[in-house]
């Protein structure tokens, strides 16, 4: 559905005509105006009318309708097509989810297509309308503002993930041994999946931002290159943070598995020590339980307490030996 439609001239908003052809013609007649149409999860019929009016390329229209695209930048004869993936992190559920945002810019028009709820278009439009000197630069300013808002939110999400990762690291390496919980490995792996989801949104966006920061991109003013270069720098910092998170998670998982192995070895040593201590009285009792007539000291009055004392002394000696060696 069309959620917003307006003509902007000299950075000032004027409501667009309900007829898209008339609104676009009005913007082009003005020379320094452009039409911005915002759509949210449009149907094929709704978007077909928009694409026909603006002459959008069929392949880009197909991508915009179906979504599930990687971040990219494509140049067609009559428009520039960009795909971005805004992300949102829900700390209550420790999940990272990515939506999709498509931007078409061309001669005196901007068409934005939003899939999902996290795209910051409403905030971007309000901010631009409050800064008409920026909006006066036309469709390029809209593309820059959207890219900047998406990447700035990446920085916020990366910071939240960093805080949660530090908490997880503290839990894994806690002296109390709580890091040995059977759910810890699953938690680390789930966290790693969320970082991978984040990486899928940030990594592929590097090439489009680098391209926009360079020269020769149609429908992008040369004066905007430093601004896109700033966005690309922020994105590089985000990608470095994400890579660091991924490496640290791998190290934490390896350390946790090593801890589990050490704990299992300790448990096996303790079990072996207790089994050895239990083996001595079992062996003595087994020998004296064989019911032979000629057994040493079988008819001696003190044989029973002597054997019990011997077994207790042997078990105590083994206990002290294992204790000194750290097995118990």
XYZ file of N, CA and C in Angstrom, residues 52-300:
747
model
N 4.795 1.240 -13.761
C 4.429 1.669 -15.111
C 4.563 3.184 -15.254
N 4.130 3.922 -14.246
C 4.200 5.377 -14.304
C 5.641 5.885 -14.321
N 6.520 5.198 -13.559
C 7.893 5.679 -13.429
C 8.861 4.964 -14.364
N 8.379 3.993 -15.104
C 9.244 3.280 -16.043
C 10.327 2.473 -15.368
N 9.996 1.809 -14.266
C 10.993 1.021 -13.535
C 11.293 -0.271 -14.283
N 12.518 -0.729 -14.163
C 12.938 -1.926 -14.892
C 12.227 -3.166 -14.323
N 11.775 -4.077 -15.179
C 11.036 -5.266 -14.700
C 11.823 -6.118 -13.710
N 13.140 -6.253 -13.909
C 13.924 -7.064 -12.975
C 13.968 -6.429 -11.587
N 14.113 -5.113 -11.542
C 14.113 -4.411 -10.254
C 12.738 -4.498 -9.610
N 11.683 -4.409 -10.405
C 10.321 -4.528 -9.874
C 10.118 -5.912 -9.267
N 10.615 -6.928 -9.952
C 10.486 -8.299 -9.423
C 11.211 -8.440 -8.097
N 12.421 -7.883 -8.001
C 13.177 -7.938 -6.742
C 12.443 -7.209 -5.628
N 11.859 -6.057 -5.962
C 11.175 -5.256 -4.945
C 9.927 -5.954 -4.429
N 9.263 -6.718 -5.279
C 8.042 -7.408 -4.860
C 8.347 -8.664 -4.060
N 9.325 -9.420 -4.499
C 9.603 -10.705 -3.858
C 10.455 -10.573 -2.608
N 11.218 -9.506 -2.514
C 12.131 -9.295 -1.375
C 13.144 -10.440 -1.311
N 13.678 -10.691 -0.089
C 14.705 -11.722 0.106
C 15.902 -11.483 -0.808
N 16.353 -10.238 -0.862
C 17.497 -9.866 -1.676
C 18.684 -9.515 -0.784
N 19.873 -9.682 -1.347
C 21.074 -9.189 -0.675
C 21.195 -7.689 -0.899
N 21.832 -6.956 0.012
C 22.083 -5.534 -0.248
C 22.869 -5.365 -1.545
N 22.405 -4.454 -2.384
C 23.063 -4.279 -3.679
C 22.694 -2.928 -4.264
N 23.395 -2.583 -5.347
C 23.127 -1.354 -6.084
C 23.164 -1.697 -7.565
N 22.072 -1.383 -8.271
C 21.993 -1.683 -9.694
C 21.583 -0.425 -10.456
N 22.203 -0.237 -11.609
C 21.937 0.935 -12.449
C 21.182 0.484 -13.693
N 20.032 1.123 -13.921
C 19.252 0.871 -15.133
C 19.181 2.170 -15.940
N 18.583 2.068 -17.107
C 18.553 3.233 -17.995
C 17.841 4.429 -17.367
N 16.718 4.168 -16.695
C 15.893 5.273 -16.202
C 15.888 5.403 -14.678
N 16.655 4.578 -13.993
C 16.606 4.642 -12.521
C 17.814 3.961 -11.914
N 17.995 4.262 -10.636
C 19.009 3.609 -9.811
C 18.264 2.810 -8.749
N 18.662 1.551 -8.555
C 17.951 0.657 -7.643
C 18.900 0.196 -6.550
N 18.537 0.476 -5.295
C 19.361 0.083 -4.148
C 18.546 -0.771 -3.192
N 19.180 -1.793 -2.636
C 18.559 -2.668 -1.636
C 19.364 -2.571 -0.353
N 18.694 -2.279 0.748
C 19.320 -2.240 2.067
C 18.542 -3.159 3.005
N 19.224 -3.604 4.062
C 18.579 -4.499 5.024
C 18.687 -3.892 6.431
N 17.684 -3.129 6.841
C 17.685 -2.635 8.235
C 17.564 -3.810 9.202
N 18.227 -3.711 10.334
C 18.173 -4.785 11.323
C 17.648 -4.233 12.645
N 17.103 -5.132 13.448
C 16.646 -4.774 14.789
C 17.050 -5.906 15.720
N 17.536 -5.539 16.905
C 17.954 -6.524 17.899
C 17.004 -6.475 19.077
N 16.438 -7.631 19.418
C 15.515 -7.728 20.542
C 16.241 -8.376 21.714
N 16.692 -7.570 22.688
C 17.485 -8.132 23.794
C 16.714 -9.119 24.660
N 15.388 -8.974 24.713
C 14.599 -9.897 25.533
C 14.672 -11.317 24.995
N 14.786 -11.443 23.678
C 14.843 -12.771 23.055
C 16.208 -13.065 22.440
N 17.145 -12.102 22.536
C 18.483 -12.266 21.968
C 18.426 -12.660 20.492
N 17.616 -11.951 19.737
C 17.469 -12.265 18.317
C 17.730 -11.027 17.465
N 18.371 -11.253 16.331
C 18.591 -10.214 15.329
C 17.724 -10.556 14.126
N 16.885 -9.630 13.728
C 16.040 -9.846 12.555
C 16.304 -8.735 11.545
N 16.246 -9.091 10.274
C 16.521 -8.134 9.204
C 15.304 -8.007 8.299
N 14.933 -6.774 8.022
C 13.883 -6.499 7.046
C 14.546 -6.049 5.745
N 13.748 -5.584 4.802
C 14.306 -5.149 3.521
C 13.723 -3.814 3.121
N 14.576 -3.024 2.497
C 14.195 -1.683 2.063
C 14.770 -1.449 0.675
N 13.889 -1.209 -0.276
C 14.303 -0.941 -1.653
C 14.095 0.529 -1.975
N 15.056 1.122 -2.672
C 14.990 2.536 -3.033
C 15.225 2.666 -4.534
N 14.277 3.285 -5.227
C 14.431 3.644 -6.639
C 14.596 5.160 -6.711
N 15.623 5.626 -7.388
C 15.720 7.065 -7.638
C 15.948 7.265 -9.142
N 15.370 8.315 -9.642
C 15.486 8.611 -11.060
C 15.266 10.087 -11.313
N 14.840 10.398 -12.505
C 14.612 11.790 -12.888
C 13.402 12.342 -12.145
N 13.657 13.101 -11.088
C 12.620 13.800 -10.315
C 11.706 12.861 -9.541
N 12.183 11.689 -9.138
C 11.333 10.823 -8.308
C 12.170 9.935 -7.398
N 11.544 9.556 -6.296
C 12.070 8.554 -5.372
C 10.918 7.618 -5.040
N 11.164 6.325 -5.150
C 10.178 5.317 -4.746
C 10.847 4.422 -3.723
N 10.263 4.333 -2.531
C 10.795 3.455 -1.495
C 9.786 2.342 -1.227
N 10.292 1.130 -1.124
C 9.456 -0.047 -0.868
C 9.978 -0.715 0.394
N 9.117 -0.833 1.375
C 9.526 -1.370 2.676
C 8.873 -2.720 2.916
N 9.682 -3.698 3.339
C 9.190 -5.008 3.756
C 9.593 -5.206 5.212
N 8.611 -5.408 6.085
C 8.887 -5.518 7.510
C 8.570 -4.220 8.229
N 8.863 -4.205 9.535
C 8.468 -3.062 10.357
C 9.636 -2.224 10.859
N 10.878 -2.673 10.637
C 12.001 -1.975 11.272
C 12.635 -0.903 10.400
N 12.212 -0.776 9.140
C 12.818 0.238 8.271
C 12.525 1.639 8.805
N 13.548 2.513 8.875
C 13.393 3.821 9.538
C 12.881 4.918 8.611
N 12.006 4.609 7.658
C 11.623 5.589 6.653
C 10.838 6.760 7.233
N 9.924 6.471 8.151
C 9.117 7.559 8.717
C 10.007 8.574 9.431
N 10.975 8.081 10.217
C 11.888 8.980 10.922
C 12.775 9.746 9.949
N 13.214 9.053 8.883
C 14.060 9.716 7.884
C 13.290 10.829 7.192
N 12.038 10.553 6.827
C 11.251 11.567 6.136
C 11.023 12.777 7.045
N 10.690 12.523 8.325
C 10.472 13.640 9.258
C 11.746 14.465 9.443
N 12.880 13.769 9.558
C 14.140 14.492 9.756
C 14.490 15.333 8.535
N 14.293 14.772 7.346
C 14.586 15.525 6.135
C 13.654 16.724 5.979
N 12.376 16.536 6.326
C 11.433 17.646 6.203
C 11.753 18.773 7.177
N 12.432 18.408 8.288
C 12.846 19.449 9.231
C 14.154 20.117 8.816
N 14.812 19.566 7.786
C 16.062 20.138 7.281
C 15.934 20.351 5.769
N 15.151 21.321 5.360
C 14.891 21.528 3.922
C 16.149 21.823 3.118
N 17.186 22.357 3.751
C 18.408 22.654 3.010
C 19.069 21.370 2.500
N 18.856 20.254 3.220
C 19.378 18.962 2.763
C 18.441 18.362 1.724
N 17.152 18.408 2.015
C 16.154 17.832 1.111
C 16.145 18.535 -0.245
N 16.619 19.777 -0.277
C 16.640 20.528 -1.531
C 17.597 19.930 -2.554
N 18.488 19.030 -2.112
C 19.425 18.401 -3.043
C 18.781 17.274 -3.836
N 17.502 17.007 -3.605
C 16.778 16.076 -4.451
C 16.881 14.623 -4.034
N 16.618 13.700 -4.965
C 16.596 12.267 -4.651
C 17.892 11.750 -4.042
N 19.018 12.342 -4.436
C 20.295 11.906 -3.861
C 20.302 12.073 -2.343
N 19.719 13.185 -1.869
C 19.666 13.432 -0.427
C 18.839 12.370 0.277
N 17.760 11.917 -0.362
C 16.915 10.876 0.247
C 17.687 9.572 0.352
N 18.380 9.186 -0.724
C 19.165 7.943 -0.699
C 20.245 8.017 0.365
N 20.912 9.169 0.468
C 21.950 9.320 1.494
C 21.359 9.218 2.897
N 20.239 9.914 3.129
C 19.643 9.925 4.471
C 19.197 8.531 4.879
N 18.618 7.778 3.948
C 18.187 6.414 4.254
C 19.395 5.532 4.569
N 20.428 5.615 3.733
C 21.642 4.805 3.962
C 22.281 5.157 5.292
N 22.344 6.443 5.596
C 22.964 6.888 6.838
C 22.183 6.381 8.050
N 20.855 6.439 7.973
C 20.032 5.978 9.093
C 20.180 4.470 9.306
N 20.208 3.716 8.219
C 20.347 2.257 8.328
C 21.699 1.890 8.939
N 22.774 2.512 8.460
C 24.113 2.186 8.950
C 24.299 2.666 10.389
N 23.754 3.831 10.736
C 23.845 4.297 12.121
C 23.162 3.327 13.070
N 22.039 2.749 12.623
C 21.368 1.758 13.470
C 22.194 0.482 13.575
N 22.943 0.150 12.516
C 23.875 -0.978 12.613
C 24.848 -0.773 13.772
N 25.344 0.457 13.905
C 26.299 0.747 14.979
C 25.660 0.515 16.341
N 24.398 0.942 16.497
C 23.691 0.731 17.766
C 23.527 -0.762 18.059
N 23.131 -1.522 17.041
C 22.924 -2.964 17.228
C 24.246 -3.658 17.564
N 25.321 -3.253 16.886
C 26.632 -3.835 17.180
C 27.039 -3.557 18.627
N 26.734 -2.349 19.124
C 27.041 -2.032 20.523
C 26.248 -2.897 21.491
N 24.964 -3.127 21.194
C 24.146 -3.981 22.059
C 24.646 -5.417 22.049
N 25.040 -5.901 20.874
C 25.583 -7.256 20.790
C 26.891 -7.366 21.569
N 27.698 -6.316 21.534
C 28.967 -6.329 22.258
C 28.722 -6.438 23.763
N 27.737 -5.685 24.260
C 27.422 -5.745 25.689
C 26.947 -7.145 26.076
N 26.062 -7.727 25.276
C 25.555 -9.064 25.574
C 26.665 -10.109 25.488
N 27.594 -9.901 24.561
C 28.697 -10.853 24.432
C 29.613 -10.796 25.646
N 29.836 -9.612 26.175
C 30.662 -9.489 27.379
C 29.999 -10.200 28.558
N 28.657 -10.103 28.652
C 27.942 -10.814 29.713
C 28.077 -12.321 29.530
N 27.971 -12.781 28.296
C 28.109 -14.209 28.018
C 29.514 -14.693 28.336
N 30.509 -13.872 27.996
C 31.900 -14.233 28.285
C 32.128 -14.351 29.786
N 31.556 -13.417 30.555
C 31.681 -13.477 32.006
C 31.038 -14.740 32.566
N 29.895 -15.111 32.000
C 29.206 -16.320 32.463
C 30.019 -17.577 32.175
N 30.613 -17.643 30.984
C 31.360 -18.840 30.595
C 32.599 -19.020 31.464
N 33.286 -17.905 31.773
C 34.537 -18.000 32.513
C 34.365 -17.672 33.997
N 33.115 -17.784 34.493
C 32.868 -17.504 35.907
C 33.607 -18.520 36.775
N 34.289 -18.057 37.860
C 35.022 -18.989 38.737
C 34.119 -20.016 39.395
N 32.837 -19.684 39.570
C 31.923 -20.605 40.245
C 31.632 -21.852 39.431
N 32.033 -21.809 38.138
C 31.795 -22.987 37.310
C 30.460 -22.998 36.626
N 29.708 -21.879 36.691
C 28.403 -21.853 36.041
C 28.527 -21.968 34.535
N 29.761 -21.710 34.009
C 29.969 -21.851 32.582
C 29.864 -23.272 32.102
N 29.766 -24.226 33.022
C 29.643 -25.613 32.636
C 28.226 -26.037 32.379
N 27.301 -25.122 32.413
C 25.910 -25.467 32.171
C 25.755 -26.110 30.809
N 24.878 -27.113 30.743
C 24.673 -27.825 29.482
C 24.058 -26.928 28.421
N 23.451 -25.797 28.837
C 22.826 -24.897 27.875
C 23.794 -23.839 27.352
N 24.992 -23.763 27.925
C 25.903 -22.694 27.539
C 26.343 -22.827 26.090
N 26.682 -24.026 25.649
C 27.104 -24.228 24.265
C 25.983 -23.848 23.306
N 24.750 -24.224 23.647
C 23.606 -23.863 22.802
C 23.414 -22.354 22.766
N 23.621 -21.676 23.903
C 23.498 -20.218 23.949
C 24.541 -19.551 23.064
N 25.781 -20.040 23.146
C 26.853 -19.475 22.323
C 26.545 -19.679 20.850
N 26.090 -20.875 20.500
C 25.808 -21.161 19.092
C 24.649 -20.295 18.582
N 23.621 -20.120 19.422
C 22.498 -19.261 19.030
C 22.969 -17.825 18.812
N 23.829 -17.358 19.714
C 24.380 -16.013 19.582
C 25.165 -15.893 18.272
N 25.919 -16.930 17.951
C 26.707 -16.919 16.725
C 25.800 -16.854 15.499
N 24.653 -17.506 15.558
C 23.693 -17.440 14.456
C 23.151 -16.020 14.286
N 22.937 -15.329 15.411
C 22.440 -13.956 15.326
C 23.495 -13.032 14.711
N 24.747 -13.244 15.084
C 25.824 -12.443 14.498
C 25.930 -12.721 13.000
N 25.728 -13.979 12.606
C 25.748 -14.313 11.178
C 24.617 -13.614 10.434
N 23.436 -13.554 11.045
C 22.310 -12.846 10.432
C 22.641 -11.363 10.272
N 23.273 -10.795 11.265
C 23.690 -9.392 11.206
C 24.725 -9.186 10.098
N 25.633 -10.133 9.997
C 26.699 -10.044 8.997
C 26.140 -10.086 7.578
N 25.079 -10.850 7.383
C 24.462 -10.923 6.062
C 23.871 -9.581 5.623
N 23.531 -8.764 6.599
C 22.982 -7.442 6.272
C 24.077 -6.416 6.038
N 25.151 -6.484 6.816
C 26.177 -5.445 6.754
C 27.251 -5.709 5.707
N 27.678 -6.953 5.579
C 28.792 -7.278 4.692
C 28.548 -6.912 3.232
N 27.457 -7.416 2.611
C 27.249 -7.114 1.185
C 26.983 -5.649 0.883
N 26.679 -4.839 1.913
C 26.385 -3.429 1.667
C 27.650 -2.610 1.406
N 28.812 -3.190 1.706
C 30.068 -2.450 1.538
C 30.286 -2.031 0.092
N 30.090 -2.958 -0.842
C 30.327 -2.646 -2.258
C 29.404 -1.532 -2.767
N 28.082 -1.574 -2.495
C 27.227 -0.459 -2.940
C 27.628 0.882 -2.356
N 27.977 0.931 -1.060
C 28.350 2.204 -0.457
C 29.659 2.725 -1.032
N 30.596 1.810 -1.295
C 31.859 2.224 -1.904
C 31.626 2.777 -3.308
N 30.712 2.141 -4.019
C 30.398 2.606 -5.379
C 29.727 3.976 -5.351
N 28.813 4.184 -4.410
C 28.150 5.486 -4.304
C 29.122 6.578 -3.892
N 30.163 6.202 -3.146
C 31.167 7.185 -2.721
C 32.107 7.574 -3.847
N 32.075 6.795 -4.943
C 32.928 7.113 -6.076
C 32.184 7.925 -7.127
N 32.858 8.158 -8.226
C 32.279 8.971 -9.288
C 31.622 8.084 -10.343
N 30.760 8.704 -11.128
C 30.205 8.024 -12.283
C 28.946 7.230 -12.030
N 28.281 7.412 -10.879
C 27.025 6.707 -10.624
C 25.876 7.596 -11.093
N 25.073 7.141 -12.036
C 23.964 7.976 -12.533
C 22.983 8.327 -11.423
N 22.358 9.477 -11.565
C 21.319 9.983 -10.662
C 21.854 10.341 -9.273
N 23.191 10.312 -9.093
C 23.803 10.686 -7.810
C 24.706 11.884 -8.054
N 24.426 12.995 -7.345
C 25.213 14.211 -7.525
C 26.653 14.003 -7.047
N 27.572 14.605 -7.758
C 28.972 14.481 -7.395
C 29.253 15.069 -6.015
N 28.493 16.105 -5.642
C 28.701 16.724 -4.324
C 28.348 15.792 -3.172
N 27.591 14.728 -3.472
C 27.174 13.808 -2.408
C 28.230 12.758 -2.102
N 29.282 12.662 -2.900
C 30.276 11.609 -2.705
C 30.913 11.625 -1.312
N 31.308 12.790 -0.764
C 31.886 12.774 0.592
C 30.917 12.235 1.649
N 29.628 12.502 1.464
C 28.647 12.021 2.444
C 28.505 10.498 2.377
N 28.466 9.960 1.161
C 28.416 8.505 1.035
C 29.730 7.872 1.506
N 30.837 8.606 1.343
C 32.107 8.105 1.844
C 32.078 8.002 3.364
N 31.411 8.953 4.009
C 31.267 8.908 5.468
C 30.421 7.702 5.886
N 29.347 7.431 5.151
C 28.520 6.255 5.441
C 29.340 4.984 5.262
N 30.152 4.954 4.179
C 30.986 3.775 3.932
C 31.999 3.569 5.061
N 32.543 4.658 5.608
C 33.483 4.546 6.733
C 32.790 3.968 7.961
N 31.584 4.442 8.239
C 30.826 3.899 9.375
C 30.521 2.418 9.163
N 30.186 2.061 7.930
C 29.880 0.667 7.632
C 31.118 -0.215 7.798
N 32.272 0.308 7.408
C 33.518 -0.445 7.599
C 33.766 -0.711 9.078
N 33.499 0.288 9.910
C 33.668 0.110 11.356
C 32.710 -0.949 11.887
N 31.464 -0.936 11.384
C 30.493 -1.948 11.803
C 30.957 -3.336 11.398
N 31.433 -3.474 10.155
C 31.886 -4.786 9.685
C 33.062 -5.297 10.509
N 33.947 -4.387 10.914
C 35.068 -4.792 11.765
C 34.563 -5.270 13.126
N 33.555 -4.573 13.670
C 32.978 -4.998 14.936
C 32.324 -6.366 14.812
N 31.589 -6.574 13.721
C 30.906 -7.852 13.523
C 31.920 -8.979 13.382
N 32.996 -8.734 12.631
C 34.030 -9.754 12.487
C 34.662 -10.064 13.833
N 34.899 -9.008 14.635
C 35.455 -9.223 15.966
C 34.523 -10.038 16.846
N 33.213 -9.744 16.774
C 32.238 -10.510 17.543
C 32.249 -11.976 17.130
N 32.304 -12.210 15.830
C 32.285 -13.586 15.337
C 33.522 -14.356 15.787
N 34.699 -13.723 15.689
C 35.925 -14.392 16.125
C 35.903 -14.659 17.630
N 35.445 -13.661 18.399
C 35.407 -13.837 19.845
C 34.437 -14.938 20.242
N 33.302 -15.020 19.548
C 32.351 -16.097 19.832
C 32.964 -17.461 19.545
N 33.704 -17.563 18.443
C 34.367 -18.835 18.122
C 35.376 -19.191 19.214
N 36.125 -18.185 19.689
C 37.100 -18.434 20.763
C 36.402 -18.847 22.052
N 35.286 -18.165 22.369
C 34.550 -18.510 23.589
C 34.008 -19.924 23.506
N 33.467 -20.299 22.331
C 32.938 -21.648 22.164
C 34.044 -22.687 22.306
N 35.203 -22.416 21.703
C 36.332 -23.347 21.830
C 36.787 -23.460 23.282
N 36.864 -22.316 23.970
C 37.275 -22.332 25.374
C 36.263 -23.078 26.234
N 34.973 -22.884 25.936
C 33.941 -23.581 26.699
C 34.041 -25.087 26.497
N 34.248 -25.516 25.250
C 34.374 -26.951 24.984
C 35.619 -27.515 25.663
N 36.710 -26.718 25.677
C 37.919 -27.164 26.380
C 37.652 -27.290 27.879
N 36.900 -26.318 28.433
C 36.539 -26.397 29.855
C 35.726 -27.656 30.139
N 34.780 -27.945 29.248
C 33.968 -29.135 29.435
C 34.823 -30.399 29.398
N 35.821 -30.410 28.476
C 36.720 -31.562 28.419
C 37.527 -31.717 29.697
N 38.028 -30.573 30.232
C 38.792 -30.619 31.475
C 37.917 -31.119 32.627
N 36.661 -30.614 32.676
C 35.761 -31.051 33.744
C 35.454 -32.540 33.630
N 35.275 -33.011 32.402
C 35.018 -34.440 32.220
C 36.218 -35.274 32.648
N 37.430 -34.771 32.333
C 38.632 -35.485 32.789
C 38.714 -35.504 34.314
N 38.389 -34.371 34.942
C 38.382 -34.331 36.403
C 37.368 -35.318 36.964
N 36.199 -35.354 36.349
C 35.169 -36.288 36.819
C 35.633 -37.734 36.661
N 36.278 -38.030 35.529
C 36.750 -39.406 35.313
C 37.830 -39.770 36.315
N 38.709 -38.815 36.651
C 39.743 -39.104 37.647
C 39.124 -39.363 39.013
N 38.092 -38.559 39.352
C 37.432 -38.775 40.643
C 36.734 -40.131 40.679
N 36.054 -40.448 39.577
C 35.376 -41.750 39.529
C 36.393 -42.886 39.625
N 37.533 -42.732 38.915
C 38.565 -43.763 38.955
C 39.145 -43.904 40.367
N 39.336 -42.750 41.037
C 39.884 -42.800 42.397
C 38.929 -43.519 43.345
N 37.635 -43.172 43.287
C 36.666 -43.837 44.157
C 36.534 -45.316 43.801
N 36.637 -45.649 42.529
C 36.561 -47.060 42.125
C 37.768 -47.829 42.650
N 38.946 -47.186 42.628
C 40.144 -47.843 43.151
C 40.023 -48.081 44.654
N 39.473 -47.076 45.360
C 39.303 -47.251 46.803
C 38.280 -48.339 47.114
N 37.260 -48.451 46.283
C 36.254 -49.487 46.504
C 36.774 -50.858 46.108
N 37.790 -50.898 45.221
C 38.293 -52.192 44.739
C 39.052 -52.950 45.817
N 39.765 -52.238 46.721
C 40.566 -52.913 47.745
C 39.692 -53.733 48.699
N 38.675 -53.122 49.379
C 37.847 -53.960 50.253
C 37.051 -55.013 49.469
N 36.698 -54.713 48.230
C 35.985 -55.699 47.425
C 36.872 -56.909 47.159
N 38.161 -56.655 46.868
C 39.096 -57.750 46.606
C 39.306 -58.605 47.858
N 39.547 -57.925 49.007
C 39.774 -58.677 50.250
C 38.535 -59.480 50.620
N 37.349 -58.821 50.543
C 36.119 -59.536 50.877
C 35.873 -60.674 49.901
N 36.242 -60.487 48.645
C 36.070 -61.561 47.672
C 36.952 -62.750 47.968
N 38.216 -62.464 48.399
C 39.132 -63.572 48.722
C 38.608 -64.373 49.900
N 38.171 -63.669 50.954
C 37.716 -64.370 52.149
C 36.291 -64.902 51.989
N 35.684 -64.660 50.859
C 34.352 -65.215 50.624
C 34.371 -66.435 49.726
N 35.604 -66.999 49.459
C 35.691 -68.138 48.533
C 35.427 -69.483 49.207
N 35.254 -69.506 50.554
C 34.815 -70.703 51.286
C 35.780 -71.891 51.186
N 37.092 -71.623 51.147
C 38.074 -72.714 51.224
C 38.321 -73.062 52.699
N 38.691 -74.294 52.947
C 38.952 -74.711 54.335
C 40.250 -74.136 54.868
N 41.265 -74.104 54.046
C 42.583 -73.671 54.500
C 42.847 -72.234 54.047
N 42.389 -71.289 54.821
C 42.605 -69.865 54.570
C 43.484 -69.307 55.679
N 44.375 -68.334 55.363
C 45.260 -67.782 56.417
C 44.446 -67.162 57.557
N 44.788 -67.538 58.774
C 44.183 -66.985 59.981
C 42.666 -67.115 59.971
N 42.149 -68.168 59.350
C 40.695 -68.307 59.247
C 40.045 -68.560 60.611
N 40.752 -69.268 61.472
C 40.183 -69.616 62.786
C 40.726 -68.755 63.912
N 41.428 -67.673 63.514
C 41.970 -66.784 64.558
C 40.855 -65.866 65.041
